[in-house]
Short mmCIF file of C-alpha atoms in Angstrom, two decimals:
data_model
loop_
_atom_site.label_atom_id
_atom_site.label_comp_id
_atom_site.label_asym_id
_atom_site.label_seq_id
_atom_site.Cartn_x
_atom_site.Cartn_y
_atom_site.Cartn_z
CA MET A 1 0.00 0.00 0.00
CA SER A 2 2.77 2.39 0.92
CA VAL A 3 4.50 1.67 -2.40
CA VAL A 4 1.42 2.88 -4.27
CA ASP A 5 1.30 6.03 -2.17
CA HIS A 6 4.99 6.79 -2.71
CA ASN A 7 4.86 6.42 -6.46
CA ALA A 8 1.57 8.15 -7.15
CA ILE A 9 1.75 9.71 -10.60
CA GLU A 10 1.06 13.43 -10.67
CA LEU A 11 -0.90 14.42 -13.73
CA SER A 12 -0.29 18.16 -13.46
CA PRO A 13 3.27 19.50 -13.39
CA ARG A 14 4.49 20.34 -9.92
CA ILE A 15 6.58 23.45 -9.51
CA SER A 16 8.67 23.35 -6.37
CA GLU A 17 8.48 26.16 -3.83
CA ALA A 18 11.12 24.53 -1.63
CA ASP A 19 13.70 27.03 -0.48
CA VAL A 20 17.26 26.49 0.71
CA ALA A 21 16.10 26.08 4.33
CA ASP A 22 14.02 23.05 3.33
CA TYR A 23 17.04 21.39 1.77
CA ILE A 24 19.17 22.25 4.80
CA ALA A 25 16.51 20.62 6.99
CA LEU A 26 16.89 17.45 4.88
CA LEU A 27 20.52 17.29 6.03
CA LYS A 28 19.49 16.88 9.71
CA PRO A 29 21.72 19.75 10.88
CA ARG A 30 21.62 18.79 14.57
CA VAL A 31 22.80 15.25 13.86
CA MET A 32 25.36 16.71 11.46
CA SER A 33 26.76 19.00 14.16
CA LEU A 34 27.45 15.99 16.43
CA VAL A 35 29.04 14.14 13.52
CA VAL A 36 31.26 17.14 12.72
CA PHE A 37 32.31 17.44 16.36
CA THR A 38 33.17 13.76 16.86
CA ALA A 39 34.96 13.68 13.49
CA LEU A 40 36.93 16.79 14.45
CA VAL A 41 38.11 15.03 17.62
CA GLY A 42 39.13 11.96 15.59
CA LEU A 43 41.09 14.21 13.24
CA VAL A 44 42.76 16.29 15.97
CA ILE A 45 43.91 13.41 18.19
CA ALA A 46 45.42 11.57 15.19
CA PRO A 47 49.24 11.58 15.24
CA GLY A 48 51.23 13.72 12.84
CA HIS A 49 50.48 16.96 11.09
CA VAL A 50 47.50 17.43 8.78
CA HIS A 51 47.51 20.41 6.44
CA PRO A 52 44.61 22.75 7.40
CA VAL A 53 43.19 22.60 3.85
CA LEU A 54 43.10 18.80 3.96
CA ALA A 55 41.64 18.88 7.48
CA PHE A 56 38.90 21.27 6.32
CA THR A 57 38.22 19.14 3.23
CA SER A 58 37.94 15.99 5.35
CA ILE A 59 35.52 17.50 7.86
CA LEU A 60 33.45 19.10 5.07
CA CYS A 61 33.17 15.78 3.20
CA ILE A 62 32.23 13.90 6.38
CA ALA A 63 29.62 16.57 7.20
CA VAL A 64 28.13 16.49 3.67
CA GLY A 65 28.20 12.68 3.72
CA ALA A 66 26.30 12.68 7.01
CA GLY A 67 23.82 15.19 5.57
CA ALA A 68 23.35 12.99 2.49
CA ALA A 69 22.61 10.01 4.73
CA GLY A 70 20.05 12.15 6.59
CA ALA A 71 18.35 13.18 3.33
CA LEU A 72 18.23 9.57 2.12
CA ASN A 73 16.82 8.54 5.52
CA MET A 74 14.05 11.16 5.16
CA TRP A 75 13.40 9.99 1.58
CA TYR A 76 12.82 6.40 2.74
CA GLU A 77 11.00 7.20 5.98
CA SER A 78 8.60 9.91 4.81
CA ASP A 79 5.60 7.66 5.52
CA ILE A 80 6.50 7.11 9.18
CA ASP A 81 7.77 10.69 9.57
CA ALA A 82 4.26 11.90 8.69
CA ARG A 83 2.77 9.79 11.50
CA MET A 84 5.12 10.98 14.28
CA SER A 85 4.69 14.38 15.94
CA ARG A 86 8.51 14.71 16.32
CA THR A 87 9.07 14.38 12.57
CA ALA A 88 5.77 15.54 10.99
CA ASN A 89 7.30 18.95 10.26
CA ARG A 90 10.11 17.58 8.13
CA PRO A 91 10.19 18.88 4.52
CA ILE A 92 8.70 15.78 2.83
CA PRO A 93 5.68 15.28 5.15
CA ARG A 94 5.01 19.04 4.94
CA GLY A 95 4.92 18.80 1.15
CA ARG A 96 7.83 21.22 0.63
CA VAL A 97 10.10 18.64 -1.00
CA THR A 98 9.01 15.52 -2.93
CA ARG A 99 10.53 12.08 -2.34
CA PRO A 100 12.27 11.99 -5.76
CA GLU A 101 13.77 15.43 -5.05
CA ALA A 102 15.07 14.23 -1.66
CA LEU A 103 16.46 11.03 -3.23
CA THR A 104 18.27 12.96 -5.97
CA PHE A 105 19.59 15.49 -3.46
CA GLY A 106 20.85 12.76 -1.09
CA MET A 107 22.47 10.62 -3.81
CA THR A 108 24.18 13.64 -5.40
CA LEU A 109 25.63 14.81 -2.09
CA ALA A 110 26.70 11.28 -1.14
CA PHE A 111 28.47 10.83 -4.50
CA PHE A 112 30.32 14.16 -4.29
CA ALA A 113 31.24 13.72 -0.59
CA VAL A 114 32.72 10.23 -1.11
CA MET A 115 34.50 11.05 -4.38
CA THR A 116 35.92 14.33 -3.08
CA LEU A 117 37.21 12.70 0.12
CA GLY A 118 38.67 9.80 -1.84
CA ILE A 119 40.34 11.88 -4.55
CA LEU A 120 41.56 14.79 -2.45
CA VAL A 121 42.40 13.06 0.85
CA ASN A 122 42.67 9.26 0.62
CA TRP A 123 40.61 6.25 -0.41
CA ILE A 124 40.60 4.56 3.01
CA ALA A 125 38.68 7.55 4.36
CA GLY A 126 36.54 7.76 1.18
CA SER A 127 35.64 4.06 1.37
CA LEU A 128 34.83 4.30 5.08
CA LEU A 129 32.57 7.30 4.42
CA ALA A 130 30.79 5.38 1.64
CA PHE A 131 30.36 2.42 4.01
CA THR A 132 29.01 4.72 6.75
CA ILE A 133 26.37 6.19 4.40
CA PHE A 134 25.50 2.70 3.12
CA PHE A 135 25.21 1.34 6.67
CA TYR A 136 22.97 4.18 7.84
CA VAL A 137 20.67 4.17 4.81
CA VAL A 138 20.49 0.52 3.78
CA ILE A 139 21.30 -1.48 6.93
CA TYR A 140 19.74 0.82 9.55
CA THR A 141 16.98 2.75 7.75
CA MET A 142 15.80 0.16 5.22
CA ALA A 143 16.49 -3.13 7.01
CA LEU A 144 16.72 -2.77 10.78
CA LYS A 145 14.53 0.13 11.83
CA ARG A 146 11.15 -1.40 10.94
CA TRP A 147 12.20 -4.98 11.70
CA THR A 148 13.87 -5.31 15.09
CA ALA A 149 14.00 -3.65 18.51
CA GLN A 150 17.80 -3.89 18.23
CA ASN A 151 17.62 -1.34 15.37
CA ILE A 152 19.45 1.46 17.15
CA VAL A 153 21.99 -0.90 18.78
CA ILE A 154 23.29 -2.22 15.45
CA GLY A 155 22.48 0.97 13.53
CA GLY A 156 24.48 2.94 16.11
CA ALA A 157 27.61 1.78 14.28
CA ALA A 158 26.87 4.30 11.52
CA GLY A 159 26.81 7.20 14.00
CA ALA A 160 29.99 5.90 15.64
CA LEU A 161 32.09 5.78 12.45
CA PRO A 162 32.78 9.52 11.76
CA PRO A 163 35.82 9.77 14.11
CA VAL A 164 37.21 6.62 12.47
CA VAL A 165 36.74 8.19 9.01
CA ALA A 166 38.43 11.37 10.23
CA TRP A 167 41.37 9.44 11.73
CA ALA A 168 41.77 7.59 8.42
CA ALA A 169 41.67 10.93 6.59
CA ALA A 170 44.43 12.31 8.83
CA THR A 171 46.74 9.29 8.87
CA GLY A 172 45.85 7.20 5.82
CA SER A 173 45.57 4.20 8.15
CA LEU A 174 43.65 2.87 11.16
CA SER A 175 44.75 2.00 14.69
CA VAL A 176 43.25 1.31 18.13
CA GLU A 177 42.43 4.89 19.22
CA PRO A 178 39.70 5.69 16.62
CA TRP A 179 38.05 2.35 17.37
CA LEU A 180 37.98 3.32 21.07
CA LEU A 181 36.06 6.47 20.07
CA PHE A 182 33.85 4.24 17.91
CA LEU A 183 33.08 1.98 20.89
CA ILE A 184 32.23 4.95 23.14
CA ILE A 185 29.66 6.31 20.65
CA PHE A 186 28.41 2.80 19.86
CA PHE A 187 27.61 2.02 23.52
CA TRP A 188 26.35 5.56 24.14
CA THR A 189 23.67 5.23 21.43
CA PRO A 190 21.30 2.72 23.14
CA PRO A 191 20.85 4.57 26.47
CA HIS A 192 20.53 7.88 24.60
CA PHE A 193 17.89 6.73 22.09
CA TRP A 194 16.01 4.45 24.46
CA ALA A 195 15.65 7.36 26.90
CA LEU A 196 14.09 9.31 24.00
CA ALA A 197 11.97 6.30 23.00
CA LEU A 198 10.64 5.96 26.57
CA PHE A 199 9.00 9.38 26.51
CA ARG A 200 8.11 9.12 22.81
CA SER A 201 6.87 5.52 22.85
CA ASP A 202 3.32 6.50 21.78
CA ASP A 203 4.77 8.26 18.75
CA TYR A 204 6.85 5.21 17.79
CA ALA A 205 3.90 2.84 18.39
CA ARG A 206 1.67 4.98 16.14
CA ALA A 207 4.30 4.88 13.39
CA GLY A 208 4.71 1.10 13.80
CA ILE A 209 8.41 1.26 14.63
CA PRO A 210 9.48 -1.62 16.90
CA MET A 211 11.46 0.46 19.37
CA LEU A 212 12.34 -1.41 22.56
CA PRO A 213 9.72 0.32 24.81
CA VAL A 214 7.02 -0.53 22.23
CA VAL A 215 8.07 -4.17 21.80
CA ALA A 216 9.42 -5.17 25.23
CA GLY A 217 7.76 -2.56 27.44
CA PRO A 218 9.14 0.33 29.50
CA ASP A 219 10.49 -1.79 32.38
CA ALA A 220 12.61 -4.01 30.14
CA THR A 221 13.85 -0.84 28.41
CA ARG A 222 14.84 0.70 31.76
CA LEU A 223 16.90 -2.40 32.59
CA GLN A 224 18.58 -2.34 29.16
CA ILE A 225 19.37 1.37 29.58
CA LEU A 226 21.04 0.65 32.93
CA LEU A 227 23.04 -2.31 31.59
CA TYR A 228 24.22 -0.44 28.48
CA THR A 229 25.17 2.56 30.65
CA VAL A 230 27.37 0.31 32.83
CA VAL A 231 29.11 -1.00 29.70
CA LEU A 232 29.37 2.54 28.28
CA VAL A 233 31.04 3.92 31.41
CA ALA A 234 33.50 1.00 31.50
CA VAL A 235 34.31 1.39 27.79
CA ALA A 236 34.71 5.16 28.15
CA VAL A 237 37.08 4.89 31.15
CA ALA A 238 39.10 1.93 29.79
CA PRO A 239 41.37 3.93 27.40
CA TRP A 240 42.92 5.61 30.48
CA PRO A 241 44.24 2.47 32.32
CA LEU A 242 45.08 0.93 28.94
CA GLY A 243 47.36 3.91 28.30
CA TYR A 244 45.71 5.33 25.18
CA PHE A 245 44.33 8.53 26.79
CA ASP A 246 45.79 10.28 29.85
CA ALA A 247 44.64 10.95 33.42
CA VAL A 248 42.76 14.19 32.67
CA TYR A 249 40.56 12.26 30.27
CA GLY A 250 40.32 9.34 32.70
CA VAL A 251 39.15 11.43 35.67
CA THR A 252 36.70 13.40 33.48
CA SER A 253 35.34 10.14 32.13
CA LEU A 254 34.93 8.75 35.66
CA VAL A 255 33.08 11.85 36.91
CA LEU A 256 30.81 12.07 33.85
CA GLY A 257 30.27 8.31 33.95
CA ALA A 258 29.15 8.55 37.59
CA GLY A 259 26.56 11.12 36.46
CA MET A 260 25.34 8.86 33.64
CA LEU A 261 25.10 5.88 36.01
CA ALA A 262 23.20 7.87 38.64
CA LEU A 263 20.69 9.13 36.07
CA ALA A 264 20.29 5.68 34.47
CA ALA A 265 19.71 4.18 37.94
CA ASN A 266 17.13 6.91 38.54
CA VAL A 267 15.36 5.96 35.31
CA TYR A 268 15.39 2.31 36.46
CA ARG A 269 13.93 3.17 39.90
CA ARG A 270 11.28 5.74 38.96
CA ARG A 271 8.70 4.00 36.81
CA GLU A 272 5.46 5.89 37.35
CA GLY A 273 4.04 9.34 36.66
CA SER A 274 5.82 12.63 36.19
CA ALA A 275 8.88 11.51 38.19
CA ALA A 276 9.51 8.74 35.64
CA LEU A 277 9.08 11.16 32.74
CA ARG A 278 11.42 13.67 34.38
CA ALA A 279 14.04 10.98 35.00
CA THR A 280 14.08 9.85 31.34
CA ARG A 281 14.20 13.43 30.06
CA ARG A 282 17.14 14.17 32.38
CA LEU A 283 19.04 11.11 31.20
CA PHE A 284 18.39 12.03 27.55
CA ALA A 285 19.64 15.60 28.05
CA PHE A 286 22.65 14.55 30.14
CA SER A 287 23.65 11.86 27.64
CA ILE A 288 24.17 14.56 24.99
CA PHE A 289 26.28 16.59 27.43
CA TYR A 290 28.18 13.42 28.46
CA LEU A 291 29.34 12.61 24.91
CA PHE A 292 30.08 16.25 24.12
CA ALA A 293 32.12 16.76 27.32
CA LEU A 294 34.03 13.50 26.90
CA PHE A 295 35.10 14.34 23.35
CA ALA A 296 35.69 18.01 24.23
CA THR A 297 38.16 16.86 26.92
CA LEU A 298 40.19 15.00 24.30
CA LEU A 299 40.07 18.03 22.03
CA LEU A 300 41.11 20.48 24.77
CA GLU A 301 43.98 18.23 25.85
CA VAL A 302 45.42 18.31 22.33
CA VAL A 303 44.96 22.09 22.12
CA ALA A 304 46.53 22.61 25.56
CA HIS A 305 49.42 20.32 24.63
CA ALA A 306 50.02 22.29 21.45
CA LEU A 307 49.92 25.65 23.27
CA ALA A 308 52.06 24.64 26.26
CA PRO A 309 53.92 21.40 25.51
CA SER A 310 56.27 21.73 28.51
CA VAL A 311 53.41 21.76 31.04
CA TRP A 312 51.94 18.52 29.62
CA MET B 1 -0.32 45.23 -32.30
CA ASP B 2 1.00 46.63 -29.01
CA GLU B 3 -0.97 44.20 -26.90
CA LYS B 4 1.27 41.86 -24.92
CA ARG B 5 0.52 38.20 -25.51
CA PRO B 6 0.32 36.06 -22.41
CA PRO B 7 3.42 33.81 -22.17
CA ASP B 8 3.05 30.23 -23.37
CA GLY B 9 3.51 27.26 -21.03
CA ILE B 10 3.86 27.32 -17.28
CA VAL B 11 4.08 30.69 -15.58
CA LEU B 12 5.88 30.65 -12.24
CA THR B 13 4.37 32.51 -9.33
CA GLU B 14 6.40 35.08 -7.42
CA ALA B 15 7.10 32.56 -4.63
CA GLN B 16 8.17 29.86 -7.10
CA GLN B 17 10.51 32.26 -8.89
CA LYS B 18 12.01 33.40 -5.60
CA SER B 19 12.62 29.88 -4.31
CA ARG B 20 14.06 28.78 -7.66
CA ARG B 21 16.45 31.75 -7.63
CA GLN B 22 17.50 30.84 -4.08
CA ARG B 23 18.14 27.22 -5.05
CA SER B 24 20.13 28.28 -8.12
CA ILE B 25 22.34 30.56 -6.05
CA ALA B 26 22.91 27.76 -3.50
CA ILE B 27 23.92 25.32 -6.28
CA ALA B 28 26.27 27.93 -7.77
CA LEU B 29 27.88 28.55 -4.37
CA ALA B 30 28.28 24.81 -3.75
CA LEU B 31 29.95 24.33 -7.14
CA GLY B 32 32.16 27.35 -6.44
CA VAL B 33 33.27 25.85 -3.13
CA LEU B 34 34.05 22.55 -4.89
CA VAL B 35 36.18 24.32 -7.51
CA VAL B 36 38.08 26.29 -4.85
CA LEU B 37 38.56 23.12 -2.79
CA PHE B 38 40.04 21.17 -5.71
CA PHE B 39 42.28 24.13 -6.60
CA ALA B 40 43.47 24.58 -3.00
CA VAL B 41 44.22 20.88 -2.48
CA THR B 42 46.03 20.74 -5.82
CA MET B 43 48.21 23.60 -4.62
CA VAL B 44 48.81 21.88 -1.25
CA LYS B 45 49.60 18.43 -2.61
CA GLY B 46 51.22 19.50 -5.85
CA PRO B 47 49.92 19.22 -9.41
CA ALA B 48 50.25 15.43 -9.41
CA VAL B 49 47.28 15.10 -7.09
CA LEU B 50 45.31 13.03 -9.59
CA ASN B 51 48.31 11.04 -10.79
CA ARG B 52 49.18 8.60 -8.02
CA PRO B 53 48.73 4.96 -7.08
CA LEU B 54 45.34 4.29 -5.46
#
């Protein structure tokens, strides 16, 4: 049925009134900003010197690639976007941009982002960016999201890859450190999105998306959030004792991790009424700060080291 | 003789013309950035940027 809706033939010519803001909205700018930030950290902590022009090119290509993945996600999901209050205002459900326009826009940007990164920087980074877009659009959006409650667990790999792409762009190779950043984002994704899904479960149920609170119920989701938070905190602290990141990062990670654990435990304990809603909203908001602060610490350490190498 | 004939085909409204102009400018800027980027990287890496083992 949805296929018929998507491909309905328009008999009269349609002249687009979509402006630039509609196309920018297709890029999911808020998601893109997190991608740019995590990629920037991957690029900055990489060893050796990267020419500023190549660094800018790499971050721009990763950002455009992420935006392309967002546009292709909106192209495929326009039917469920229209049914959810959180996404009903996106350009396709509002009728500002058609699905073929979004598909063309997304594919064009994806092509240029991957080719530009590959030609101008290196093909390891270009291939990884292509794989990231493929994973987000085909594996997560098309296959997992409507099929399994583990959608965001496996799909989280796409959101975790940008620092790995950036590291590859800077060094032309891969090593342990970018994969540590990958693991942090990968294990951060479930508690972050399940906290959102807990207070948006009606929305997801209406759209027919098998998010964990819809399929397994809120209590099982609360337990999963707590368990994934324990793993996240351990994974985020581990690079310190393993010798990859230093004590400033380690202590910051411990303090922030304690905050995440406390809020996740609060979500697990408070299961009824406004207190439960408040607890999940707090965890969701803090999880964004947690990831930002953790990566900002790595970034600031590199900047501080560059400014005053003798002190560090 | 002096009467203006209505234009043939589809006539864009003011809003459609404005949004199309905006989109055209955005595409031109994006292409401009791409040209500058390729030029700048060619300067940074040397003219053999496209002539190397993959």
